[in-house]
Structure formats: structure tokens, C-alpha cells
Amino acid sequence: VHTMHACKNVGGVDRGLRFALGGSLIALALLTLGAAEGAALGVIALIAGTIFLATSLVGFCPLYLPLKISTGKPKAS
């Protein structure tokens, strides 16, 4: 039985960097850049931070697919 699921393409170091960057961008957006008040730069930083955090947590980056990039461990055959 073949199930349709996305394979993980974000490795450990990449995930850690994404998590740190995502959390930092979210904090910056909310505390300094005025995301809560609707400031454009703050909202952009909030969105980018959320994307980095989400891709870190799930271990998958859709942008890597067309670029054929994977920072994860190669699958054993």
C-alpha cells in the first residue's frame, strides 16, 4: 500500500536554524516591528517567522522540492 505523504527534506541543523530564526522573527515582529498594530514590516516578519517555525516543526520545506534540495539524511534503500 502506497500512501501519499511528503517526505522530510529538512535536516537537523537546518531545522534548528529555522526554529531559532522563526522564533526570533516572531518575537521581533511582535515586540519591535508593530505586527500587532498592522505595521507592514511587522506583519511580513511575522509571516516569515511562522513559515520558518512551521517548516522546522514538520521537517518539510515545499520550496526545496522544485529546487531538488534536501538537508536531511539520505534514505536507505
Short mmCIF file of N, CA and C in Angstrom, two decimals:
data_model
loop_
_atom_site.label_atom_id
_atom_site.label_comp_id
_atom_site.label_asym_id
_atom_site.label_seq_id
_atom_site.Cartn_x
_atom_site.Cartn_y
_atom_site.Cartn_z
N VAL A 1 0.85 -1.18 0.00
CA VAL A 1 0.00 0.00 0.00
C VAL A 1 0.89 1.23 0.00
N HIS A 2 0.66 2.09 -0.95
CA HIS A 2 1.43 3.33 -1.06
C HIS A 2 0.59 4.48 -0.53
N THR A 3 1.13 5.18 0.44
CA THR A 3 0.41 6.34 0.98
C THR A 3 1.05 7.60 0.46
N MET A 4 0.23 8.59 0.22
CA MET A 4 0.72 9.88 -0.29
C MET A 4 1.09 10.77 0.90
N HIS A 5 2.36 10.98 1.10
CA HIS A 5 2.81 11.88 2.16
C HIS A 5 4.09 12.57 1.72
N ALA A 6 4.34 13.70 2.31
CA ALA A 6 5.55 14.45 1.99
C ALA A 6 6.71 13.87 2.79
N CYS A 7 7.82 13.63 2.12
CA CYS A 7 8.99 13.15 2.83
C CYS A 7 9.69 14.33 3.49
N LYS A 8 10.39 14.02 4.55
CA LYS A 8 11.11 15.09 5.25
C LYS A 8 12.33 15.47 4.43
N ASN A 9 12.51 16.76 4.21
CA ASN A 9 13.66 17.23 3.44
C ASN A 9 14.45 18.32 4.18
N VAL A 10 14.16 18.47 5.46
CA VAL A 10 14.86 19.45 6.28
C VAL A 10 15.57 18.69 7.40
N GLY A 11 16.91 18.75 7.38
CA GLY A 11 17.72 18.01 8.35
C GLY A 11 17.84 18.72 9.69
N GLY A 12 18.57 18.09 10.59
CA GLY A 12 18.68 18.56 11.97
C GLY A 12 19.23 19.97 12.14
N VAL A 13 20.36 20.26 11.52
CA VAL A 13 20.95 21.60 11.65
C VAL A 13 20.03 22.64 11.02
N ASP A 14 19.51 22.31 9.85
CA ASP A 14 18.58 23.19 9.14
C ASP A 14 17.35 23.45 10.01
N ARG A 15 16.81 22.40 10.63
CA ARG A 15 15.64 22.56 11.50
C ARG A 15 15.93 23.48 12.68
N GLY A 16 17.10 23.29 13.28
CA GLY A 16 17.48 24.12 14.42
C GLY A 16 17.61 25.59 14.04
N LEU A 17 18.24 25.83 12.88
CA LEU A 17 18.38 27.21 12.42
C LEU A 17 17.03 27.83 12.09
N ARG A 18 16.17 27.06 11.44
CA ARG A 18 14.83 27.56 11.11
C ARG A 18 14.03 27.87 12.38
N PHE A 19 14.15 26.99 13.39
CA PHE A 19 13.43 27.19 14.64
C PHE A 19 13.89 28.48 15.32
N ALA A 20 15.21 28.67 15.40
CA ALA A 20 15.77 29.86 16.05
C ALA A 20 15.40 31.13 15.26
N LEU A 21 15.55 31.09 13.95
CA LEU A 21 15.23 32.24 13.12
C LEU A 21 13.74 32.55 13.17
N GLY A 22 12.92 31.52 13.09
CA GLY A 22 11.47 31.71 13.14
C GLY A 22 11.02 32.34 14.45
N GLY A 23 11.52 31.80 15.55
CA GLY A 23 11.16 32.35 16.86
C GLY A 23 11.64 33.78 17.02
N SER A 24 12.84 34.05 16.53
CA SER A 24 13.39 35.41 16.62
C SER A 24 12.58 36.40 15.78
N LEU A 25 12.20 35.99 14.57
CA LEU A 25 11.40 36.87 13.71
C LEU A 25 10.03 37.15 14.31
N ILE A 26 9.42 36.12 14.89
CA ILE A 26 8.11 36.32 15.52
C ILE A 26 8.22 37.29 16.69
N ALA A 27 9.22 37.09 17.54
CA ALA A 27 9.42 37.99 18.68
C ALA A 27 9.70 39.42 18.20
N LEU A 28 10.56 39.56 17.21
CA LEU A 28 10.89 40.87 16.66
C LEU A 28 9.64 41.55 16.08
N ALA A 29 8.86 40.76 15.35
CA ALA A 29 7.64 41.30 14.72
C ALA A 29 6.67 41.81 15.76
N LEU A 30 6.50 41.05 16.84
CA LEU A 30 5.51 41.42 17.85
C LEU A 30 6.01 42.49 18.82
N LEU A 31 7.30 42.43 19.16
CA LEU A 31 7.82 43.33 20.18
C LEU A 31 8.38 44.64 19.64
N THR A 32 8.86 44.64 18.41
CA THR A 32 9.54 45.82 17.89
C THR A 32 8.93 46.38 16.61
N LEU A 33 8.51 45.51 15.71
CA LEU A 33 8.10 45.96 14.38
C LEU A 33 6.62 46.27 14.24
N GLY A 34 5.85 46.13 15.30
CA GLY A 34 4.45 46.55 15.28
C GLY A 34 3.50 45.65 14.52
N ALA A 35 3.75 44.34 14.50
CA ALA A 35 2.86 43.42 13.79
C ALA A 35 1.45 43.46 14.37
N ALA A 36 1.33 43.58 15.69
CA ALA A 36 0.01 43.61 16.34
C ALA A 36 -0.80 44.83 15.93
N GLU A 37 -0.13 45.90 15.57
CA GLU A 37 -0.82 47.12 15.14
C GLU A 37 -1.03 47.15 13.63
N GLY A 38 -0.55 46.12 12.94
CA GLY A 38 -0.74 46.03 11.50
C GLY A 38 0.35 46.67 10.66
N ALA A 39 1.49 47.00 11.27
CA ALA A 39 2.59 47.57 10.50
C ALA A 39 3.08 46.56 9.48
N ALA A 40 3.24 47.00 8.23
CA ALA A 40 3.57 46.09 7.13
C ALA A 40 4.83 45.27 7.40
N LEU A 41 5.90 45.91 7.82
CA LEU A 41 7.15 45.19 8.07
C LEU A 41 6.97 44.16 9.19
N GLY A 42 6.23 44.53 10.20
CA GLY A 42 5.95 43.60 11.29
C GLY A 42 5.15 42.39 10.84
N VAL A 43 4.15 42.63 10.01
CA VAL A 43 3.33 41.53 9.50
C VAL A 43 4.15 40.61 8.61
N ILE A 44 5.00 41.18 7.76
CA ILE A 44 5.87 40.37 6.90
C ILE A 44 6.82 39.53 7.75
N ALA A 45 7.41 40.12 8.77
CA ALA A 45 8.31 39.38 9.65
C ALA A 45 7.56 38.28 10.40
N LEU A 46 6.33 38.57 10.80
CA LEU A 46 5.52 37.57 11.50
C LEU A 46 5.20 36.39 10.58
N ILE A 47 4.84 36.66 9.36
CA ILE A 47 4.54 35.60 8.39
C ILE A 47 5.80 34.77 8.11
N ALA A 48 6.91 35.43 7.85
CA ALA A 48 8.16 34.72 7.57
C ALA A 48 8.57 33.87 8.78
N GLY A 49 8.47 34.42 9.95
CA GLY A 49 8.83 33.68 11.16
C GLY A 49 7.95 32.46 11.36
N THR A 50 6.67 32.61 11.08
CA THR A 50 5.73 31.49 11.21
C THR A 50 6.06 30.39 10.21
N ILE A 51 6.42 30.78 8.99
CA ILE A 51 6.80 29.78 7.98
C ILE A 51 8.07 29.04 8.40
N PHE A 52 9.07 29.77 8.86
CA PHE A 52 10.31 29.12 9.31
C PHE A 52 10.03 28.17 10.48
N LEU A 53 9.22 28.61 11.43
CA LEU A 53 8.90 27.79 12.59
C LEU A 53 8.12 26.54 12.17
N ALA A 54 7.15 26.70 11.30
CA ALA A 54 6.34 25.57 10.85
C ALA A 54 7.18 24.55 10.09
N THR A 55 8.03 25.01 9.17
CA THR A 55 8.85 24.07 8.40
C THR A 55 9.86 23.37 9.31
N SER A 56 10.29 24.05 10.36
CA SER A 56 11.18 23.42 11.33
C SER A 56 10.45 22.31 12.07
N LEU A 57 9.24 22.56 12.49
CA LEU A 57 8.50 21.59 13.28
C LEU A 57 8.08 20.36 12.48
N VAL A 58 7.70 20.53 11.22
CA VAL A 58 7.27 19.39 10.41
C VAL A 58 8.41 18.74 9.65
N GLY A 59 9.55 19.42 9.52
CA GLY A 59 10.70 18.84 8.84
C GLY A 59 10.57 18.80 7.33
N PHE A 60 9.70 19.63 6.79
CA PHE A 60 9.46 19.64 5.35
C PHE A 60 9.37 21.07 4.85
N CYS A 61 10.07 21.36 3.75
CA CYS A 61 10.02 22.68 3.13
C CYS A 61 9.57 22.51 1.67
N PRO A 62 8.37 23.02 1.32
CA PRO A 62 7.87 22.87 -0.05
C PRO A 62 8.78 23.53 -1.09
N LEU A 63 9.46 24.58 -0.73
CA LEU A 63 10.34 25.28 -1.66
C LEU A 63 11.52 24.40 -2.09
N TYR A 64 11.91 23.47 -1.23
CA TYR A 64 13.01 22.57 -1.55
C TYR A 64 12.67 21.60 -2.68
N LEU A 65 11.39 21.27 -2.85
CA LEU A 65 11.00 20.28 -3.87
C LEU A 65 11.41 20.68 -5.28
N PRO A 66 10.96 21.83 -5.82
CA PRO A 66 11.35 22.17 -7.19
C PRO A 66 12.85 22.42 -7.34
N LEU A 67 13.49 22.80 -6.24
CA LEU A 67 14.93 23.05 -6.29
C LEU A 67 15.75 21.78 -6.07
N LYS A 68 15.04 20.67 -5.77
CA LYS A 68 15.67 19.37 -5.53
C LYS A 68 16.74 19.43 -4.43
N ILE A 69 16.38 20.12 -3.35
CA ILE A 69 17.27 20.28 -2.20
C ILE A 69 16.76 19.42 -1.05
N SER A 70 17.67 18.80 -0.34
CA SER A 70 17.33 18.10 0.90
C SER A 70 18.52 18.22 1.83
N THR A 71 18.27 18.70 3.04
CA THR A 71 19.33 18.79 4.03
C THR A 71 19.22 17.64 5.04
N GLY A 72 18.23 16.76 4.80
CA GLY A 72 18.05 15.60 5.67
C GLY A 72 18.96 14.46 5.28
N LYS A 73 18.92 13.41 6.08
CA LYS A 73 19.73 12.22 5.81
C LYS A 73 19.16 11.52 4.59
N PRO A 74 20.03 10.98 3.73
CA PRO A 74 19.51 10.20 2.59
C PRO A 74 18.82 8.94 3.08
N LYS A 75 17.75 8.55 2.38
CA LYS A 75 17.02 7.34 2.75
C LYS A 75 17.82 6.09 2.39
N ALA A 76 17.78 5.11 3.27
CA ALA A 76 18.42 3.83 2.98
C ALA A 76 17.55 3.07 1.99
N SER A 77 18.17 2.42 1.01
CA SER A 77 17.42 1.69 0.00
C SER A 77 17.05 0.31 0.47
#
